[in-house]
């Protein structure tokens, strides 16, 4: 390709429209849709193009997951995909969405969003600077014996196994420098260690095989049920803040 030659970029079958809604692409008679044309000798445009490609990869990943889920036992469940900065320094991973996330179609909103805001304030970041996702992309529920309504439960092994390959690809596409896991489920998913326990891993950085840095934290919900962990959790956050400032 010659210098300054125009390049036409096309979309996949779906466009990713935050917060996590799908919209069919309108195709031209040639079967493609032009997004923009750019000059390859413009460094800023090249950076934008790389971000567009990352968005395309996430779009395709979401579409594949939606298709796989529709042919699975989870076909009736609403999926909640990752959300946030497309070129983040830090990616945060929880275990699964709750009721508020299911309603809004976005991770870490409602009560979880308040915990997230407190977390980000402590480490000196805002939501727009990070990428947020969960291991399991649907809300695991059970029937409450008291009310008969759906309530949250931990994700099952089958649910984790179904969504794990998509999380692994999501991490590769987002490509953060830091990964912060919340609780045991994402810790085991990211490390591949089924015996990993947050009590042994929390508050310390670990370099993964691909060079990314893992920093495990207790799940904020654990602090609610065990107030004795509150001081430990705050100390871990301050450790993370110090590492990010280096």
mmCIF file of C-alpha atoms in Angstrom:
data_model
loop_
_atom_site.group_PDB
_atom_site.id
_atom_site.type_symbol
_atom_site.label_atom_id
_atom_site.label_comp_id
_atom_site.label_asym_id
_atom_site.label_seq_id
_atom_site.Cartn_x
_atom_site.Cartn_y
_atom_site.Cartn_z
ATOM 1 C CA UNK A 1 0.000 0.000 0.000
ATOM 2 C CA UNK A 2 1.448 3.354 -1.040
ATOM 3 C CA UNK A 3 1.936 6.272 1.288
ATOM 4 C CA UNK A 4 -1.201 8.359 1.627
ATOM 5 C CA UNK A 5 -3.358 5.727 -0.067
ATOM 6 C CA UNK A 6 -6.926 5.661 1.195
ATOM 7 C CA UNK A 7 -8.157 2.646 3.131
ATOM 8 C CA UNK A 8 -11.811 1.775 3.531
ATOM 9 C CA UNK A 9 -12.799 0.090 6.793
ATOM 10 C CA UNK A 10 -15.871 -2.111 7.145
ATOM 11 C CA UNK A 11 -18.029 -3.162 10.080
ATOM 12 C CA UNK A 12 -18.784 -6.690 11.334
ATOM 13 C CA UNK A 13 -22.369 -7.968 11.504
ATOM 14 C CA UNK A 14 -23.072 -6.014 14.666
ATOM 15 C CA UNK A 15 -21.980 -2.659 15.988
ATOM 16 C CA UNK A 16 -21.201 -2.357 19.685
ATOM 17 C CA UNK A 17 -23.367 0.455 21.066
ATOM 18 C CA UNK A 18 -22.638 1.265 24.726
ATOM 19 C CA UNK A 19 -24.131 0.443 27.102
ATOM 20 C CA UNK A 20 -24.128 -3.030 25.587
ATOM 21 C CA UNK A 21 -26.987 -2.881 23.104
ATOM 22 C CA UNK A 22 -26.894 -4.495 19.691
ATOM 23 C CA UNK A 23 -27.871 -2.765 16.486
ATOM 24 C CA UNK A 24 -27.944 -4.325 13.013
ATOM 25 C CA UNK A 25 -25.587 -2.765 10.505
ATOM 26 C CA UNK A 26 -27.094 -1.517 7.239
ATOM 27 C CA UNK A 27 -25.076 -2.899 4.358
ATOM 28 C CA UNK A 28 -24.398 -1.394 0.971
ATOM 29 C CA UNK A 29 -25.099 -3.425 -2.182
ATOM 30 C CA UNK A 30 -21.475 -4.556 -2.075
ATOM 31 C CA UNK A 31 -22.070 -6.037 1.390
ATOM 32 C CA UNK A 32 -19.975 -3.487 3.268
ATOM 33 C CA UNK A 33 -20.536 -0.283 5.195
ATOM 34 C CA UNK A 34 -17.967 2.499 5.032
ATOM 35 C CA UNK A 35 -17.047 3.960 8.409
ATOM 36 C CA UNK A 36 -14.380 6.458 7.378
ATOM 37 C CA UNK A 37 -11.423 6.976 5.074
ATOM 38 C CA UNK A 38 -8.008 7.947 6.373
ATOM 39 C CA UNK A 39 -4.416 8.540 5.321
ATOM 40 C CA UNK A 40 -1.922 5.951 6.554
ATOM 41 C CA UNK A 41 0.795 8.587 7.061
ATOM 42 C CA UNK A 42 -1.155 10.237 9.896
ATOM 43 C CA UNK A 43 0.046 8.761 13.250
ATOM 44 C CA UNK A 44 -2.983 10.065 15.140
ATOM 45 C CA UNK A 45 -5.336 8.480 12.633
ATOM 46 C CA UNK A 46 -3.401 5.218 12.852
ATOM 47 C CA UNK A 47 -3.963 5.221 16.650
ATOM 48 C CA UNK A 48 -7.676 5.858 16.126
ATOM 49 C CA UNK A 49 -7.730 3.014 13.620
ATOM 50 C CA UNK A 50 -6.206 0.618 16.132
ATOM 51 C CA UNK A 51 -8.910 1.616 18.628
ATOM 52 C CA UNK A 52 -11.547 1.061 15.940
ATOM 53 C CA UNK A 53 -10.144 -2.404 15.283
ATOM 54 C CA UNK A 54 -10.258 -3.174 19.000
ATOM 55 C CA UNK A 55 -13.884 -2.045 19.063
ATOM 56 C CA UNK A 56 -14.591 -4.265 16.075
ATOM 57 C CA UNK A 57 -13.040 -7.231 17.869
ATOM 58 C CA UNK A 58 -15.185 -6.572 20.944
ATOM 59 C CA UNK A 59 -18.227 -6.201 18.705
ATOM 60 C CA UNK A 60 -17.546 -9.550 17.089
ATOM 61 C CA UNK A 61 -16.871 -11.183 20.440
ATOM 62 C CA UNK A 62 -20.173 -9.914 21.848
ATOM 63 C CA UNK A 63 -22.016 -11.118 18.758
ATOM 64 C CA UNK A 64 -20.449 -14.590 18.984
ATOM 65 C CA UNK A 65 -21.289 -14.838 22.658
ATOM 66 C CA UNK A 66 -24.873 -13.735 22.007
ATOM 67 C CA UNK A 67 -25.176 -16.395 19.310
ATOM 68 C CA UNK A 68 -23.645 -19.109 21.501
ATOM 69 C CA UNK A 69 -25.897 -18.216 24.419
ATOM 70 C CA UNK A 70 -29.011 -18.308 22.233
ATOM 71 C CA UNK A 71 -28.288 -21.966 21.487
ATOM 72 C CA UNK A 72 -27.534 -22.848 25.109
ATOM 73 C CA UNK A 73 -29.519 -23.372 28.329
ATOM 74 C CA UNK A 74 -29.035 -19.638 28.909
ATOM 75 C CA UNK A 75 -31.035 -18.558 25.856
ATOM 76 C CA UNK A 76 -33.686 -16.770 27.938
ATOM 77 C CA UNK A 77 -31.159 -14.906 30.064
ATOM 78 C CA UNK A 78 -30.142 -11.310 29.432
ATOM 79 C CA UNK A 79 -26.412 -10.950 28.873
ATOM 80 C CA UNK A 80 -24.416 -8.106 30.403
ATOM 81 C CA UNK A 81 -21.222 -7.423 28.482
ATOM 82 C CA UNK A 82 -18.057 -5.576 29.476
ATOM 83 C CA UNK A 83 -18.038 -1.799 29.468
ATOM 84 C CA UNK A 84 -15.551 1.055 29.603
ATOM 85 C CA UNK A 85 -12.384 2.478 28.136
ATOM 86 C CA UNK A 86 -11.172 0.690 25.024
ATOM 87 C CA UNK A 87 -7.513 1.329 25.805
ATOM 88 C CA UNK A 88 -7.380 1.010 29.598
ATOM 89 C CA UNK A 89 -4.443 0.676 31.890
ATOM 90 C CA UNK A 90 -6.616 -1.340 34.280
ATOM 91 C CA UNK A 91 -9.332 -3.939 33.750
ATOM 92 C CA UNK A 92 -11.547 -4.941 36.669
ATOM 93 C CA UNK A 93 -13.276 -8.332 36.697
ATOM 94 C CA UNK A 94 -16.125 -9.390 38.971
ATOM 95 C CA UNK A 95 -17.890 -12.729 39.151
ATOM 96 C CA UNK A 96 -21.342 -12.023 37.632
ATOM 97 C CA UNK A 97 -23.941 -9.255 37.252
ATOM 98 C CA UNK A 98 -26.684 -8.736 39.816
ATOM 99 C CA UNK A 99 -30.234 -7.493 39.521
ATOM 100 C CA UNK A 100 -29.403 -3.843 38.834
ATOM 101 C CA UNK A 101 -26.856 -4.816 36.175
ATOM 102 C CA UNK A 102 -29.349 -7.145 34.532
ATOM 103 C CA UNK A 103 -31.963 -4.389 34.351
ATOM 104 C CA UNK A 104 -29.600 -1.735 32.989
ATOM 105 C CA UNK A 105 -27.487 -4.028 30.807
ATOM 106 C CA UNK A 106 -24.274 -2.633 32.253
ATOM 107 C CA UNK A 107 -21.785 -4.056 34.774
ATOM 108 C CA UNK A 108 -21.282 -2.530 38.208
ATOM 109 C CA UNK A 109 -24.278 -0.231 38.519
ATOM 110 C CA UNK A 110 -26.692 0.228 41.422
ATOM 111 C CA UNK A 111 -25.254 -1.021 44.714
ATOM 112 C CA UNK A 112 -22.258 -2.491 42.922
ATOM 113 C CA UNK A 113 -21.743 0.882 41.242
ATOM 114 C CA UNK A 114 -21.501 2.597 44.622
ATOM 115 C CA UNK A 115 -18.816 0.122 45.658
ATOM 116 C CA UNK A 116 -17.036 0.770 42.378
ATOM 117 C CA UNK A 117 -17.130 4.539 42.891
ATOM 118 C CA UNK A 118 -15.590 4.185 46.341
ATOM 119 C CA UNK A 119 -12.925 1.848 44.944
ATOM 120 C CA UNK A 120 -12.020 4.223 42.114
ATOM 121 C CA UNK A 121 -11.929 7.248 44.386
ATOM 122 C CA UNK A 122 -9.445 5.501 46.654
ATOM 123 C CA UNK A 123 -7.052 4.539 43.857
ATOM 124 C CA UNK A 124 -7.418 7.862 42.023
ATOM 125 C CA UNK A 125 -9.155 6.745 38.811
ATOM 126 C CA UNK A 126 -12.568 7.294 37.264
ATOM 127 C CA UNK A 127 -14.856 4.859 35.484
ATOM 128 C CA UNK A 128 -14.032 6.267 32.049
ATOM 129 C CA UNK A 129 -10.376 5.278 32.510
ATOM 130 C CA UNK A 130 -10.923 1.570 33.147
ATOM 131 C CA UNK A 131 -12.642 -1.402 31.541
ATOM 132 C CA UNK A 132 -15.081 -3.450 33.618
ATOM 133 C CA UNK A 133 -16.425 -6.937 33.067
ATOM 134 C CA UNK A 134 -17.502 -10.156 34.785
ATOM 135 C CA UNK A 135 -16.511 -13.783 34.377
ATOM 136 C CA UNK A 136 -20.131 -14.831 33.876
ATOM 137 C CA UNK A 137 -22.146 -12.490 31.672
ATOM 138 C CA UNK A 138 -25.596 -13.362 33.026
ATOM 139 C CA UNK A 139 -27.227 -13.028 36.425
ATOM 140 C CA UNK A 140 -27.153 -16.358 38.315
ATOM 141 C CA UNK A 141 -30.363 -16.648 40.332
ATOM 142 C CA UNK A 142 -32.307 -18.971 42.581
ATOM 143 C CA UNK A 143 -35.801 -18.750 44.010
ATOM 144 C CA UNK A 144 -36.035 -17.218 47.451
ATOM 145 C CA UNK A 145 -37.824 -19.623 49.823
ATOM 146 C CA UNK A 146 -39.295 -16.612 51.662
ATOM 147 C CA UNK A 147 -40.550 -14.471 48.789
ATOM 148 C CA UNK A 148 -40.517 -16.816 45.822
ATOM 149 C CA UNK A 149 -38.649 -14.145 43.856
ATOM 150 C CA UNK A 150 -35.338 -14.533 42.050
ATOM 151 C CA UNK A 151 -32.315 -13.710 44.185
ATOM 152 C CA UNK A 152 -28.611 -13.767 43.429
ATOM 153 C CA UNK A 153 -26.472 -16.868 43.891
ATOM 154 C CA UNK A 154 -22.846 -17.730 43.115
ATOM 155 C CA UNK A 155 -22.285 -18.803 39.497
ATOM 156 C CA UNK A 156 -22.191 -22.553 38.903
ATOM 157 C CA UNK A 157 -19.251 -24.485 37.461
ATOM 158 C CA UNK A 158 -21.171 -24.960 34.215
ATOM 159 C CA UNK A 159 -21.856 -21.233 33.908
ATOM 160 C CA UNK A 160 -18.209 -20.375 34.546
ATOM 161 C CA UNK A 161 -17.033 -23.000 32.039
ATOM 162 C CA UNK A 162 -19.404 -21.642 29.371
ATOM 163 C CA UNK A 163 -18.299 -18.017 29.689
ATOM 164 C CA UNK A 164 -14.599 -18.500 30.515
ATOM 165 C CA UNK A 165 -13.338 -18.723 26.891
ATOM 166 C CA UNK A 166 -15.104 -15.453 26.095
ATOM 167 C CA UNK A 167 -13.554 -13.743 29.124
ATOM 168 C CA UNK A 168 -10.106 -14.964 28.099
ATOM 169 C CA UNK A 169 -10.551 -13.533 24.611
ATOM 170 C CA UNK A 170 -12.000 -10.322 26.043
ATOM 171 C CA UNK A 171 -8.860 -9.836 28.139
ATOM 172 C CA UNK A 172 -6.661 -10.362 25.078
ATOM 173 C CA UNK A 173 -8.610 -7.822 23.056
ATOM 174 C CA UNK A 174 -8.793 -5.156 25.781
ATOM 175 C CA UNK A 175 -5.125 -5.828 26.620
ATOM 176 C CA UNK A 176 -4.819 -3.950 29.929
ATOM 177 C CA UNK A 177 -1.565 -3.574 31.816
ATOM 178 C CA UNK A 178 -3.288 -4.342 35.124
ATOM 179 C CA UNK A 179 -6.068 -6.805 35.955
ATOM 180 C CA UNK A 180 -7.899 -6.410 39.262
ATOM 181 C CA UNK A 181 -10.039 -9.390 40.236
ATOM 182 C CA UNK A 182 -12.778 -9.227 42.878
ATOM 183 C CA UNK A 183 -13.170 -12.429 44.867
ATOM 184 C CA UNK A 184 -12.469 -16.098 44.201
ATOM 185 C CA UNK A 185 -14.350 -16.659 40.947
ATOM 186 C CA UNK A 186 -12.426 -14.168 38.759
ATOM 187 C CA UNK A 187 -9.165 -15.010 40.548
ATOM 188 C CA UNK A 188 -9.490 -18.663 39.547
ATOM 189 C CA UNK A 189 -10.648 -17.713 36.051
ATOM 190 C CA UNK A 190 -7.680 -15.424 35.357
ATOM 191 C CA UNK A 191 -4.986 -17.599 36.942
ATOM 192 C CA UNK A 192 -6.382 -20.935 35.777
ATOM 193 C CA UNK A 193 -5.718 -22.222 39.290
ATOM 194 C CA UNK A 194 -8.799 -24.005 40.617
ATOM 195 C CA UNK A 195 -7.267 -24.114 44.093
ATOM 196 C CA UNK A 196 -6.551 -20.380 44.289
ATOM 197 C CA UNK A 197 -8.105 -18.748 47.358
ATOM 198 C CA UNK A 198 -8.447 -14.983 47.703
ATOM 199 C CA UNK A 199 -7.257 -15.132 51.316
ATOM 200 C CA UNK A 200 -3.838 -16.257 50.071
ATOM 201 C CA UNK A 201 -3.614 -13.975 47.027
ATOM 202 C CA UNK A 202 -5.160 -10.648 47.994
ATOM 203 C CA UNK A 203 -3.234 -7.394 48.114
ATOM 204 C CA UNK A 204 -0.175 -8.554 46.153
ATOM 205 C CA UNK A 205 0.803 -8.077 42.495
ATOM 206 C CA UNK A 206 1.473 -11.138 40.358
ATOM 207 C CA UNK A 207 2.926 -11.094 36.856
ATOM 208 C CA UNK A 208 0.999 -13.373 34.509
ATOM 209 C CA UNK A 209 2.531 -15.363 31.649
ATOM 210 C CA UNK A 210 1.551 -12.719 29.104
ATOM 211 C CA UNK A 211 3.177 -9.930 31.146
ATOM 212 C CA UNK A 212 -0.021 -8.453 32.543
ATOM 213 C CA UNK A 213 -0.047 -7.680 36.254
ATOM 214 C CA UNK A 214 -2.740 -9.306 38.373
ATOM 215 C CA UNK A 215 -3.826 -7.670 41.628
ATOM 216 C CA UNK A 216 -6.487 -9.734 43.454
ATOM 217 C CA UNK A 217 -8.892 -8.075 45.893
ATOM 218 C CA UNK A 218 -11.646 -9.347 48.136
ATOM 219 C CA UNK A 219 -15.083 -8.906 46.645
ATOM 220 C CA UNK A 220 -16.678 -5.748 48.110
ATOM 221 C CA UNK A 221 -19.701 -7.833 49.161
ATOM 222 C CA UNK A 222 -17.412 -9.867 51.416
ATOM 223 C CA UNK A 223 -16.700 -6.705 53.388
ATOM 224 C CA UNK A 224 -20.414 -6.233 54.034
ATOM 225 C CA UNK A 225 -20.772 -9.715 55.489
ATOM 226 C CA UNK A 226 -17.444 -9.691 57.299
ATOM 227 C CA UNK A 227 -16.623 -6.239 58.683
ATOM 228 C CA UNK A 228 -13.317 -7.576 59.995
ATOM 229 C CA UNK A 229 -12.070 -7.550 56.398
ATOM 230 C CA UNK A 230 -12.721 -3.827 55.979
ATOM 231 C CA UNK A 231 -9.301 -2.701 57.209
ATOM 232 C CA UNK A 232 -7.549 -5.352 55.125
ATOM 233 C CA UNK A 233 -9.496 -4.287 52.028
ATOM 234 C CA UNK A 234 -8.576 -0.626 52.520
ATOM 235 C CA UNK A 235 -4.921 -1.536 53.009
ATOM 236 C CA UNK A 236 -4.993 -3.536 49.787
ATOM 237 C CA UNK A 237 -6.507 -0.582 47.935
ATOM 238 C CA UNK A 238 -3.759 1.724 49.193
ATOM 239 C CA UNK A 239 -1.155 -0.819 48.080
ATOM 240 C CA UNK A 240 -2.716 -0.881 44.612
ATOM 241 C CA UNK A 241 -2.816 2.914 44.487
ATOM 242 C CA UNK A 242 0.878 3.082 45.328
ATOM 243 C CA UNK A 243 1.749 0.594 42.605
ATOM 244 C CA UNK A 244 -0.298 2.447 39.993
ATOM 245 C CA UNK A 245 1.431 5.714 40.868
ATOM 246 C CA UNK A 246 4.899 4.314 40.187
#
